[in-house]
Every structure is written in C-alpha cells, then in structure tokens.
Amino acid sequence: MKLGVSLLFCATLLAACSPQPELNTTPPQRPNILIAIADDWGWPHAGAYGDPVVKTPAFDRVAREGVLFHHAFVSSPSCTPSRSAILTGQYHWRLEEGANLWSTLQTKFPVYPDLLEDAGYFVGFSGKGWGPGRPEPGGRSRNPAGPRFDSFVTFLQDRPTDQPFCFWFGASDPHRPYQAGSGLASGMDLDRIRLPAALPDRPEVRGDVADYYWEVQRFDRDVGLLLAILEESQELDRTLIVITGDHGMPFPRAKGNLYDSGTRVPLAIRWPAAIAAPRTSSDFVSLTDLAPTFLEAAGLEPPRVMTGRSLKSLLETAEAAGDDSRNSVLTGKERHVPCQESPQSGGTPMRALRTADYLYIRNFEPDRWPAGTPHSDRAYFEESWYGDVDNGPSKFFMIRHRQERGFRRLYQLAFAKRPAEELYDLRQDPDQLIDVARFPGYQDARERLAAELNEKLAASGDPRLLGGGEKFDSYPYYGGTPRKPENW
C-alpha cells in the first residue's frame, strides 16, 4: 500500500509530460502553500542535519534555499493529535477528542485549510491527511486537511485560474511495517548508522533503522517530484514550502514519548518572497506555529484561539536566533492506544518543557505503563501487547533480551514505569538517558522548570492541570492496537 504512493507519483509525473490540460501558471497575488509531511520521521534523520547514511536531496535543497530549523517540535508524539495540532494551530490538549489517537476533531475547532478556502484559496490533500480517525463524529463531512485528490497533478489541473492553492501532501512513509532488509539491499552501510543511544547496538536493530531510512528516502523522492512539478509549472518560487514529520521514529523510547526522539522533527521552509536569506535557525518552534504562519502569509489574521505563533517575522530576519522569546517549547501526550491494565481505555498523560539546557517531564499517572502493559490476563495481553510501541525487530529484540546483562537497562528505559517527574540535563546528557530529578544540585532547576511548566499549561487551559483531564481516557477509540505476533 505504501509502495503505491511512490508509484502513483511516478505515474502522475509521467502524465504531466504527456498531452494534458495545461497547469495554471498565472501568478497568484498571495503565496501558494505546500506542506509535505512524513509519517513517523524524526530529527536528525536528513542529510541537511549531517546524517551520514540517509539521503534526502529534496529536503536538503529546501533547507539550503530556505530556513533549516534545529529545534522544531510537535505538540504530541502521536499521529492524530500531532496533526490535529498542526491543522488547528493549538496544543492538542485543547482539542478534546482530538488529543487522542484514532479519534475525531470537532468542527468548533477551526482548521487552517477551511479558513484559507473561505478566503479564496483552492485547498486539498493527497495521501494521509488528518488522522487516523473519523471526521464524521466531530460533525465534519470531509477530512480536516481538505478535500482528497488522487495526486498533486490532478489537484493543480482542477485549480481555477488565478486562484492560489494550499496543498497537504501526507506520505505514509516511514511508518511501519517495513520491508525487512530494504535498507541494506539499497546499499546502506549499517556500520555508519548513528544509532540512537536508547537502542541496543545489534545487527538486527541496525538493519531495522536502515529499513526506516529507506522509507525516509522514498518520502524524500516523492517530495522531489512535487518540487519538479512546481518548477515545470513555474510555481516553485511563488510557493511557501514546508517539509516536516508528524513526530519521531517508530522505535522504543521514541514515538509516543516526550524525549527528543519522539517530539523533535526535521523542519525546512522555503519561501523566496519572505525569507531574508537562506540560513539555519536555533529558535525553538512548535508545529502549532505553522497554521498561523500560513494564515498570516495569506494576509489573514489568525484566530485568537490559536496558541501557535506565526513564524513569518522569524523567516524575514537574517539572524540564527531571530526571536529571544523562542527559548522553550511545550509538548505532551494523552492516549495513544488503549493498552493499560486499569483503566483499560486510559493513556499515559504527560507534559514536558524543553529548553536549551533541560528537558523536564511531568507524568500525571506514574502507575501506568508508558509503553503499554507488559502483562495482564492472557486475552488482554494478546490484544494490547506493549501497545504504545509499534511492532518491529527492535521492539522484539529488546523484549526478548530484557533480562540479559547489557540490555536490561535499555529495556527499562523504554518500557518500565516512570516517576511523576523526570529531568534531563542536556549539557551533560544530550541523549536524555539519565534522570537527574532527584540528584543533589538539581532541586532548584527542577522546581523552577516545574513552576514554569505549570504556569504555561494553566495559561493554555490544559485540563490535566486545571481539572477534567480524566475525560481524555474515556473518549471513543476507533482503531486497533499492536497485537502480540504469532510464533512469538
């Protein structure tokens, strides 16, 4: 199914070279907007960030000709809430059901494609838009990302003359499952992979990461086709282009977690009309900032309910740190999949404050399993087996060898219960493996960051802080959970 996305793009590009209705090339007065969003693509897995193995020429080009962000974070390390936050420009915990995976998004929460469409933009998406979930229970007759199109080419062909467009390309790469051995077969040198420190350094794990890289490269090739289509139609320099991912890689202690491996994502923006000069940015930004950026670029006033802050002024500066106030970011998580012993439908609610020096995490329910329950009655165990971690070779290896010396600590870091507060000193521990919350000398930092987090969550109206947060555990869930594999 995922392979079909790339084949579809190849077919549509070939179709574009054949006799077809001419694509609109009339310059719009407002910028076109294109966001290309990968599924489970985390930082720093791109050539522009110095990764020595994965090849991402399309992303690297946009980064080279625009702004490359080094501290971009999602609102939540889970697909549906992350995409809800991107589309609404609000933290996911403000979106009721939209804070959970496999949920819905109520119409009372405005999304930027609708606002742009009302303002005269031609909008649409292909691939994975908002979701997974069901728009209908929220009162929506279509995906919050807009009407669906078979491809970017058909979208452009259907666009009325002189009308600016806003298009969401949502890849299913690099979401699992992977074709085992695809990375190695493509010629990747597994020994050169910079393995995340939270994963065991084993051949099967390196091969698993290589297979993930292979799908990152396939996403990048599809984005390259988008850029080629824009160049061919003379629309490239009239378009605000964003390339990013919805959260981190689908590996233990990454996706579904508030460590950088789960919440930090690649982000590059190209917009020749506004960007003062190609550069890198060290500012802390949230993907909730994209919706107000798109609206402001179109000459619109972002709704006051949006908690994101437009990046337009930051893009227009030539400074690496363009905004002194962008020195931290908030992230959080509600229910990913229902995989707790009690309540069975509950999630693992947590919030975090990330600064240049520290990562502070508040776990609201420390008695719950952060990666899903590892044991229970047999029927439930089979149905929700470590459910917050996608099945794959790395997960399997870590569980099989959880009692062995050398692997026990990594298993505990990924799967064991966690305290109510976690604190990581990024100056000493950039991999975020040593919790110093109760270490001597860190009390002042912990208390200061806890107070700052509470203040910001209260200002955002977070139910977990102000009351009513238990409702996140009881909202309907419309999907499935990772099952224990047969022949385990």
Short mmCIF file of C-alpha atoms in Angstrom, two decimals:
data_model
loop_
_atom_site.label_atom_id
_atom_site.label_comp_id
_atom_site.label_asym_id
_atom_site.label_seq_id
_atom_site.Cartn_x
_atom_site.Cartn_y
_atom_site.Cartn_z
CA MET A 1 0.00 0.00 0.00
CA LYS A 2 2.80 2.38 0.89
CA LEU A 3 4.73 1.49 -2.23
CA GLY A 4 1.72 2.58 -4.24
CA VAL A 5 2.18 6.17 -3.12
CA SER A 6 5.55 6.41 -4.83
CA LEU A 7 4.30 4.58 -7.91
CA LEU A 8 1.36 6.97 -8.10
CA PHE A 9 3.69 9.92 -8.06
CA CYS A 10 5.86 8.42 -10.79
CA ALA A 11 2.75 7.85 -12.89
CA THR A 12 1.43 11.34 -12.35
CA LEU A 13 4.76 12.91 -13.20
CA LEU A 14 4.87 10.93 -16.43
CA ALA A 15 1.33 12.03 -17.10
CA ALA A 16 2.39 15.60 -16.64
CA CYS A 17 4.85 15.17 -19.50
CA SER A 18 2.11 13.85 -21.80
CA PRO A 19 -0.56 15.96 -23.51
CA GLN A 20 -2.77 17.16 -20.66
CA PRO A 21 -4.83 20.22 -19.82
CA GLU A 22 -2.32 22.99 -19.11
CA LEU A 23 -1.49 23.63 -15.47
CA ASN A 24 -2.31 27.10 -14.27
CA THR A 25 0.77 29.33 -14.38
CA THR A 26 -0.88 32.66 -13.61
CA PRO A 27 0.94 34.27 -10.67
CA PRO A 28 -1.28 34.43 -7.59
CA GLN A 29 -1.17 37.61 -5.53
CA ARG A 30 -0.82 35.56 -2.39
CA PRO A 31 1.66 32.69 -1.97
CA ASN A 32 0.71 29.13 -2.73
CA ILE A 33 1.22 26.89 0.30
CA LEU A 34 2.56 23.33 0.19
CA ILE A 35 3.20 21.21 3.25
CA ALA A 36 4.82 17.81 2.81
CA ILE A 37 4.53 15.81 6.00
CA ALA A 38 6.10 12.41 6.62
CA ASP A 39 4.58 9.81 8.93
CA ASP A 40 6.95 8.98 11.85
CA TRP A 41 10.03 10.88 10.60
CA GLY A 42 12.18 12.20 13.41
CA TRP A 43 15.15 14.51 13.83
CA PRO A 44 18.01 14.37 12.83
CA HIS A 45 17.49 11.86 10.03
CA ALA A 46 18.27 14.01 6.99
CA GLY A 47 21.39 14.90 5.09
CA ALA A 48 20.99 18.57 5.99
CA TYR A 49 21.43 17.64 9.67
CA GLY A 50 24.61 15.72 8.97
CA ASP A 51 23.26 12.18 8.97
CA PRO A 52 25.97 10.14 7.21
CA VAL A 53 23.68 7.41 5.81
CA VAL A 54 20.20 8.59 4.87
CA LYS A 55 19.98 10.57 1.61
CA THR A 56 17.42 13.38 1.45
CA PRO A 57 18.29 15.64 -1.52
CA ALA A 58 14.83 17.23 -1.76
CA PHE A 59 14.72 18.17 1.91
CA ASP A 60 18.33 19.31 1.73
CA ARG A 61 17.53 21.57 -1.21
CA VAL A 62 14.64 23.26 0.59
CA ALA A 63 16.86 23.65 3.66
CA ARG A 64 19.69 25.08 1.54
CA GLU A 65 17.40 27.55 -0.24
CA GLY A 66 15.31 28.46 2.79
CA VAL A 67 15.48 28.09 6.57
CA LEU A 68 16.55 24.89 8.32
CA PHE A 69 15.23 24.62 11.89
CA HIS A 70 17.27 22.79 14.52
CA HIS A 71 14.70 22.94 17.33
CA ALA A 72 11.33 22.09 15.82
CA PHE A 73 8.93 20.06 17.97
CA VAL A 74 5.47 18.55 17.59
CA SER A 75 2.69 19.12 20.09
CA SER A 76 2.29 15.36 20.60
CA PRO A 77 4.39 12.30 19.55
CA SER A 78 1.30 10.53 18.17
CA CYS A 79 -0.17 10.87 14.68
CA THR A 80 -3.73 12.09 15.20
CA PRO A 81 -3.10 14.64 17.96
CA SER A 82 0.01 15.94 16.22
CA ARG A 83 -1.93 16.52 13.01
CA SER A 84 -4.85 17.98 14.94
CA ALA A 85 -2.45 20.49 16.48
CA ILE A 86 -0.85 21.35 13.13
CA LEU A 87 -4.20 21.97 11.45
CA THR A 88 -5.73 23.98 14.30
CA GLY A 89 -2.63 25.82 15.45
CA GLN A 90 -3.49 24.77 19.01
CA TYR A 91 -1.93 22.47 21.58
CA HIS A 92 -3.64 19.10 21.30
CA TRP A 93 -4.80 19.12 24.92
CA ARG A 94 -7.16 21.98 23.98
CA LEU A 95 -8.92 19.86 21.34
CA GLU A 96 -10.97 17.40 23.44
CA GLU A 97 -11.17 14.11 21.43
CA GLY A 98 -8.55 15.48 19.03
CA ALA A 99 -5.91 14.99 21.73
CA ASN A 100 -6.05 11.20 21.23
CA LEU A 101 -5.05 8.77 18.50
CA TRP A 102 -7.88 7.32 16.39
CA SER A 103 -10.33 10.00 17.45
CA THR A 104 -12.30 12.82 15.87
CA LEU A 105 -11.89 16.60 15.60
CA GLN A 106 -14.91 18.73 16.42
CA THR A 107 -15.97 21.44 13.95
CA LYS A 108 -15.80 24.02 16.72
CA PHE A 109 -12.02 23.89 16.36
CA PRO A 110 -11.18 25.88 13.18
CA VAL A 111 -8.55 24.43 10.84
CA TYR A 112 -6.41 26.49 8.51
CA PRO A 113 -7.47 24.76 5.24
CA ASP A 114 -11.09 25.80 5.87
CA LEU A 115 -10.06 29.35 6.75
CA LEU A 116 -7.91 29.64 3.62
CA GLU A 117 -10.67 28.16 1.47
CA ASP A 118 -13.09 30.77 2.82
CA ALA A 119 -10.52 33.41 1.88
CA GLY A 120 -10.31 32.25 -1.74
CA TYR A 121 -7.66 29.53 -1.68
CA PHE A 122 -8.06 26.25 -3.57
CA VAL A 123 -7.32 23.58 -0.96
CA GLY A 124 -6.82 19.82 -0.94
CA PHE A 125 -4.64 16.93 0.13
CA SER A 126 -3.41 13.54 -1.01
CA GLY A 127 -2.16 10.55 0.95
CA LYS A 128 -2.53 10.72 4.72
CA GLY A 129 -4.26 13.89 5.87
CA TRP A 130 -5.60 14.32 9.37
CA GLY A 131 -5.83 11.02 11.19
CA PRO A 132 -6.09 8.22 11.77
CA GLY A 133 -9.62 8.81 12.96
CA ARG A 134 -13.20 9.50 11.92
CA PRO A 135 -14.18 13.06 10.92
CA GLU A 136 -17.94 12.33 11.00
CA PRO A 137 -18.43 12.09 14.80
CA GLY A 138 -16.94 15.58 15.01
CA GLY A 139 -19.52 16.93 12.58
CA ARG A 140 -17.20 17.06 9.58
CA SER A 141 -18.15 15.83 6.13
CA ARG A 142 -14.53 15.68 4.93
CA ASN A 143 -11.02 15.27 6.26
CA PRO A 144 -9.88 18.38 8.20
CA ALA A 145 -6.97 18.66 5.76
CA GLY A 146 -9.47 19.40 2.96
CA PRO A 147 -10.93 17.51 0.01
CA ARG A 148 -8.95 14.47 -1.14
CA PHE A 149 -7.21 14.34 -4.55
CA ASP A 150 -5.54 11.41 -6.26
CA SER A 151 -2.33 13.35 -6.76
CA PHE A 152 -0.75 16.79 -6.75
CA VAL A 153 -1.00 16.92 -10.55
CA THR A 154 -4.76 16.37 -10.60
CA PHE A 155 -5.11 18.93 -7.83
CA LEU A 156 -3.25 21.53 -9.90
CA GLN A 157 -5.24 20.69 -13.01
CA ASP A 158 -8.50 21.21 -11.13
CA ARG A 159 -7.42 24.55 -9.67
CA PRO A 160 -9.33 27.52 -11.09
CA THR A 161 -7.30 30.12 -12.94
CA ASP A 162 -5.72 32.85 -10.81
CA GLN A 163 -6.54 31.08 -7.55
CA PRO A 164 -3.74 30.47 -5.00
CA PHE A 165 -3.59 26.96 -3.61
CA CYS A 166 -2.92 25.26 -0.30
CA PHE A 167 -2.00 21.57 -0.57
CA TRP A 168 -1.15 18.95 2.05
CA PHE A 169 0.93 16.00 0.85
CA GLY A 170 0.79 13.35 3.54
CA ALA A 171 3.06 10.37 2.98
CA SER A 172 2.62 7.06 4.78
CA ASP A 173 6.42 6.73 4.90
CA PRO A 174 8.29 5.97 7.09
CA HIS A 175 5.51 4.39 9.16
CA ARG A 176 5.82 0.67 9.87
CA PRO A 177 5.70 -2.08 8.70
CA TYR A 178 8.96 -2.14 6.74
CA GLN A 179 10.26 -4.49 4.08
CA ALA A 180 12.94 -6.33 6.03
CA GLY A 181 16.39 -5.82 4.57
CA SER A 182 15.34 -2.99 2.23
CA GLY A 183 17.89 -0.57 3.68
CA LEU A 184 20.80 -2.98 3.43
CA ALA A 185 19.75 -4.09 -0.06
CA SER A 186 19.77 -0.46 -1.20
CA GLY A 187 23.46 -0.22 -0.38
CA MET A 188 23.37 1.41 3.06
CA ASP A 189 26.41 0.83 5.25
CA LEU A 190 24.91 -0.35 8.53
CA ASP A 191 28.15 0.32 10.40
CA ARG A 192 27.87 4.05 9.63
CA ILE A 193 24.40 4.42 11.14
CA ARG A 194 24.39 6.71 14.15
CA LEU A 195 22.26 4.50 16.33
CA PRO A 196 20.12 6.27 18.97
CA ALA A 197 21.70 5.72 22.37
CA ALA A 198 18.46 4.25 23.75
CA LEU A 199 18.60 1.32 21.32
CA PRO A 200 20.83 -1.77 21.65
CA ASP A 201 23.70 -1.88 19.20
CA ARG A 202 22.84 -5.11 17.46
CA PRO A 203 22.82 -6.07 13.74
CA GLU A 204 19.04 -6.60 13.71
CA VAL A 205 18.48 -3.18 15.23
CA ARG A 206 20.84 -1.50 12.78
CA GLY A 207 19.04 -3.28 9.96
CA ASP A 208 15.71 -2.07 11.34
CA VAL A 209 16.96 1.53 11.37
CA ALA A 210 18.25 1.11 7.82
CA ASP A 211 14.80 -0.04 6.69
CA TYR A 212 13.36 3.07 8.35
CA TYR A 213 15.95 5.18 6.49
CA TRP A 214 14.94 3.55 3.20
CA GLU A 215 11.36 4.76 3.68
CA VAL A 216 12.59 8.23 4.66
CA GLN A 217 14.40 8.27 1.32
CA ARG A 218 11.24 7.19 -0.50
CA PHE A 219 9.34 10.07 1.12
CA ASP A 220 12.10 12.43 0.04
CA ARG A 221 11.92 11.14 -3.54
CA ASP A 222 8.19 11.84 -3.60
CA VAL A 223 8.83 15.36 -2.31
CA GLY A 224 11.40 15.78 -5.07
CA LEU A 225 8.66 15.01 -7.59
CA LEU A 226 6.48 17.70 -6.02
CA LEU A 227 9.29 20.22 -6.43
CA ALA A 228 9.83 19.14 -10.04
CA ILE A 229 6.13 19.64 -10.81
CA LEU A 230 6.23 23.12 -9.27
CA GLU A 231 9.31 24.03 -11.28
CA GLU A 232 7.78 22.73 -14.51
CA SER A 233 4.65 24.79 -13.92
CA GLN A 234 6.70 27.87 -12.90
CA GLU A 235 5.10 27.86 -9.46
CA LEU A 236 8.11 26.98 -7.31
CA ASP A 237 9.18 30.48 -6.29
CA ARG A 238 5.55 31.51 -5.74
CA THR A 239 5.04 28.78 -3.17
CA LEU A 240 5.66 28.65 0.56
CA ILE A 241 7.02 25.12 1.04
CA VAL A 242 7.22 23.27 4.36
CA ILE A 243 8.74 19.80 4.79
CA THR A 244 8.48 18.09 8.16
CA GLY A 245 7.29 14.99 10.05
CA ASP A 246 4.41 14.42 12.47
CA HIS A 247 6.66 13.01 15.27
CA GLY A 248 9.69 10.84 15.90
CA MET A 249 10.74 7.45 14.58
CA PRO A 250 8.62 4.35 15.41
CA PHE A 251 11.08 2.75 17.81
CA PRO A 252 11.17 2.13 21.57
CA ARG A 253 11.59 5.32 23.66
CA ALA A 254 10.92 7.40 20.55
CA LYS A 255 7.40 7.66 19.06
CA GLY A 256 4.87 8.03 21.86
CA ASN A 257 7.45 9.59 24.24
CA LEU A 258 8.34 13.17 25.16
CA TYR A 259 12.07 12.70 24.72
CA ASP A 260 13.58 14.38 21.66
CA SER A 261 13.46 11.05 19.83
CA GLY A 262 9.67 11.29 19.98
CA THR A 263 8.91 15.01 19.71
CA ARG A 264 11.76 16.65 17.76
CA VAL A 265 11.31 16.65 13.98
CA PRO A 266 13.02 17.88 10.82
CA LEU A 267 11.70 21.19 9.53
CA ALA A 268 12.71 23.20 6.49
CA ILE A 269 10.80 26.12 4.98
CA ARG A 270 11.37 27.70 1.55
CA TRP A 271 9.63 30.98 0.72
CA PRO A 272 11.74 33.24 -1.51
CA ALA A 273 9.30 36.15 -1.25
CA ALA A 274 9.72 36.43 2.52
CA ILE A 275 12.92 34.72 3.65
CA ALA A 276 15.64 37.32 4.02
CA ALA A 277 18.46 34.89 3.27
CA PRO A 278 18.97 31.10 3.38
CA ARG A 279 20.11 30.16 6.87
CA THR A 280 19.68 27.87 9.85
CA SER A 281 17.61 28.77 12.90
CA SER A 282 18.26 27.79 16.51
CA ASP A 283 14.91 29.17 17.72
CA PHE A 284 12.53 26.78 19.46
CA VAL A 285 9.41 26.37 17.33
CA SER A 286 6.32 24.20 17.54
CA LEU A 287 4.48 22.78 14.55
CA THR A 288 1.43 24.54 16.03
CA ASP A 289 3.14 27.65 14.63
CA LEU A 290 2.50 26.55 11.04
CA ALA A 291 -1.25 27.30 10.90
CA PRO A 292 -0.90 30.96 11.96
CA THR A 293 2.11 31.26 9.64
CA PHE A 294 0.05 30.11 6.66
CA LEU A 295 -2.82 32.43 7.54
CA GLU A 296 -0.56 35.42 8.03
CA ALA A 297 1.22 34.66 4.76
CA ALA A 298 -2.19 34.81 3.07
CA GLY A 299 -2.88 38.20 4.62
CA LEU A 300 -5.29 36.86 7.25
CA GLU A 301 -5.44 37.41 10.99
CA PRO A 302 -5.02 34.09 12.82
CA PRO A 303 -7.93 33.29 15.18
CA ARG A 304 -7.23 34.23 18.78
CA VAL A 305 -7.82 30.64 19.87
CA MET A 306 -4.61 29.58 18.14
CA THR A 307 -1.81 29.04 20.64
CA GLY A 308 0.80 28.79 17.87
CA ARG A 309 2.78 31.86 16.92
CA SER A 310 3.35 32.82 13.30
CA LEU A 311 6.88 32.23 12.01
CA LYS A 312 6.58 34.97 9.37
CA SER A 313 8.63 37.57 11.22
CA LEU A 314 11.22 34.94 12.14
CA LEU A 315 11.56 33.92 8.49
CA GLU A 316 12.05 37.53 7.50
CA THR A 317 15.04 38.03 9.80
CA ALA A 318 18.60 37.06 8.89
CA GLU A 319 19.59 36.07 12.44
CA ALA A 320 20.19 32.47 13.52
CA ALA A 321 18.30 33.16 16.74
CA GLY A 322 15.70 35.55 15.45
CA ASP A 323 13.38 35.75 18.46
CA ASP A 324 14.63 35.91 22.04
CA SER A 325 11.25 34.74 23.31
CA ARG A 326 11.50 31.45 21.44
CA ASN A 327 13.69 29.77 24.03
CA SER A 328 11.48 26.83 25.01
CA VAL A 329 8.66 24.64 23.76
CA LEU A 330 5.80 22.62 25.27
CA THR A 331 4.94 19.05 24.32
CA GLY A 332 2.54 16.48 25.71
CA LYS A 333 0.79 13.15 25.29
CA GLU A 334 -2.61 11.73 26.01
CA ARG A 335 -3.92 8.31 24.97
CA HIS A 336 -2.08 6.73 22.07
CA VAL A 337 -3.72 3.29 22.13
CA PRO A 338 -5.79 1.71 24.93
CA CYS A 339 -3.12 -0.54 26.46
CA GLN A 340 -3.27 -0.05 30.20
CA GLU A 341 -4.30 -2.59 32.81
CA SER A 342 -6.60 -0.13 34.60
CA PRO A 343 -8.32 1.77 33.25
CA GLN A 344 -8.04 -0.31 30.09
CA SER A 345 -9.10 2.61 27.91
CA GLY A 346 -6.71 5.08 29.50
CA GLY A 347 -3.49 6.52 28.21
CA THR A 348 -0.27 7.80 29.75
CA PRO A 349 -0.84 11.54 30.21
CA MET A 350 2.32 13.59 30.35
CA ARG A 351 3.56 17.09 29.57
CA ALA A 352 7.06 18.47 29.04
CA LEU A 353 9.01 21.70 28.91
CA ARG A 354 12.05 21.63 26.64
CA THR A 355 14.70 24.36 26.87
CA ALA A 356 18.23 24.59 25.53
CA ASP A 357 19.65 23.10 28.74
CA TYR A 358 16.92 20.89 30.16
CA LEU A 359 14.04 18.56 29.43
CA TYR A 360 11.50 18.46 32.27
CA ILE A 361 8.66 15.89 32.09
CA ARG A 362 5.58 15.63 34.29
CA ASN A 363 3.91 12.19 34.31
CA PHE A 364 0.37 12.62 35.62
CA GLU A 365 -0.26 8.87 36.05
CA PRO A 366 3.08 7.30 37.04
CA ASP A 367 1.41 3.98 37.91
CA ARG A 368 0.58 3.38 34.26
CA TRP A 369 2.92 1.71 31.77
CA PRO A 370 4.44 4.31 29.38
CA ALA A 371 4.79 1.80 26.55
CA GLY A 372 1.69 -0.24 27.34
CA THR A 373 1.22 -3.05 29.80
CA PRO A 374 3.71 -5.95 29.50
CA HIS A 375 1.50 -8.36 31.44
CA SER A 376 -2.14 -8.96 32.31
CA ASP A 377 -4.75 -11.63 31.77
CA ARG A 378 -3.89 -13.60 28.64
CA ALA A 379 -6.69 -12.34 26.39
CA TYR A 380 -5.95 -8.70 27.12
CA PHE A 381 -2.20 -9.32 26.94
CA GLU A 382 -2.57 -10.68 23.42
CA GLU A 383 -4.67 -7.69 22.33
CA SER A 384 -2.56 -4.85 23.75
CA TRP A 385 0.96 -6.15 23.94
CA TYR A 386 3.23 -3.17 24.75
CA GLY A 387 0.69 -1.35 22.59
CA ASP A 388 2.24 2.13 22.58
CA VAL A 389 5.29 0.81 20.68
CA ASP A 390 4.89 -0.26 17.07
CA ASN A 391 5.81 -3.89 16.38
CA GLY A 392 9.18 -4.39 14.72
CA PRO A 393 12.59 -6.07 15.11
CA SER A 394 13.95 -3.51 17.58
CA LYS A 395 10.97 -3.89 19.90
CA PHE A 396 11.09 -7.68 19.63
CA PHE A 397 14.81 -7.84 20.40
CA MET A 398 14.53 -5.60 23.46
CA ILE A 399 11.66 -7.62 24.93
CA ARG A 400 13.29 -11.00 24.26
CA HIS A 401 16.56 -9.92 25.90
CA ARG A 402 15.09 -7.78 28.69
CA GLN A 403 16.69 -9.85 31.47
CA GLU A 404 20.15 -10.03 29.94
CA ARG A 405 23.09 -8.01 31.16
CA GLY A 406 23.80 -5.17 28.77
CA PHE A 407 20.20 -4.91 27.59
CA ARG A 408 18.25 -4.76 30.86
CA ARG A 409 18.73 -1.01 31.38
CA LEU A 410 17.71 -0.13 27.82
CA TYR A 411 14.58 -2.24 28.23
CA GLN A 412 13.72 -0.43 31.45
CA LEU A 413 14.29 2.98 29.89
CA ALA A 414 11.85 2.12 27.11
CA PHE A 415 9.21 0.00 28.83
CA ALA A 416 9.32 0.37 32.64
CA LYS A 417 7.15 2.71 34.70
CA ARG A 418 8.48 6.23 35.26
CA PRO A 419 8.35 8.65 38.20
CA ALA A 420 5.99 11.61 38.41
CA GLU A 421 8.84 13.96 37.47
CA GLU A 422 11.77 13.47 35.11
CA LEU A 423 14.61 15.90 34.48
CA TYR A 424 17.44 15.61 31.97
CA ASP A 425 20.49 17.87 31.86
CA LEU A 426 21.12 18.22 28.13
CA ARG A 427 24.51 19.84 28.67
CA GLN A 428 25.78 16.58 30.18
CA ASP A 429 23.30 14.10 28.72
CA PRO A 430 22.07 15.10 25.25
CA ASP A 431 20.67 11.59 24.72
CA GLN A 432 18.31 12.08 27.71
CA LEU A 433 19.08 8.77 29.40
CA ILE A 434 19.94 9.90 32.97
CA ASP A 435 17.06 11.22 35.04
CA VAL A 436 18.54 13.77 37.47
CA ALA A 437 15.24 14.93 39.01
CA ARG A 438 16.30 13.66 42.46
CA PHE A 439 20.04 14.20 42.11
CA PRO A 440 21.77 16.61 44.51
CA GLY A 441 22.27 20.01 42.93
CA TYR A 442 19.22 19.86 40.66
CA GLN A 443 16.44 20.78 43.08
CA ASP A 444 16.39 24.47 42.10
CA ALA A 445 16.30 23.67 38.38
CA ARG A 446 13.55 21.08 38.87
CA GLU A 447 11.37 23.41 40.92
CA ARG A 448 11.91 26.31 38.53
CA LEU A 449 11.04 24.26 35.45
CA ALA A 450 8.04 22.66 37.18
CA ALA A 451 6.68 26.10 38.07
CA GLU A 452 7.24 27.37 34.52
CA LEU A 453 5.54 24.32 33.03
CA ASN A 454 2.54 24.68 35.34
CA GLU A 455 2.24 28.36 34.53
CA LYS A 456 2.28 27.76 30.78
CA LEU A 457 -0.11 24.83 30.94
CA ALA A 458 -2.55 26.86 33.03
CA ALA A 459 -2.36 29.73 30.56
CA SER A 460 -3.14 27.28 27.75
CA GLY A 461 -6.19 25.91 29.56
CA ASP A 462 -4.83 22.39 29.97
CA PRO A 463 -7.46 20.16 31.65
CA ARG A 464 -4.74 17.98 33.15
CA LEU A 465 -3.68 20.95 35.26
CA LEU A 466 -6.97 22.79 35.73
CA GLY A 467 -9.25 19.77 36.18
CA GLY A 468 -11.23 17.44 33.94
CA GLY A 469 -8.25 15.68 32.41
CA GLU A 470 -9.76 12.28 33.09
CA LYS A 471 -12.10 12.83 30.11
CA PHE A 472 -9.18 12.06 27.75
CA ASP A 473 -9.24 8.47 29.00
CA SER A 474 -12.88 7.87 28.10
CA TYR A 475 -13.24 9.35 24.61
CA PRO A 476 -14.13 6.78 21.90
CA TYR A 477 -11.23 4.98 20.23
CA TYR A 478 -11.86 3.94 16.61
CA GLY A 479 -8.72 1.93 15.85
CA GLY A 480 -6.78 -1.19 16.80
CA THR A 481 -3.65 -1.95 18.82
CA PRO A 482 -0.39 -3.77 18.08
CA ARG A 483 -1.04 -7.49 18.66
CA LYS A 484 1.43 -9.96 20.00
CA PRO A 485 2.87 -11.67 16.88
CA GLU A 486 2.12 -15.31 16.23
CA ASN A 487 5.00 -17.74 16.81
CA TRP A 488 6.46 -15.36 19.34
#
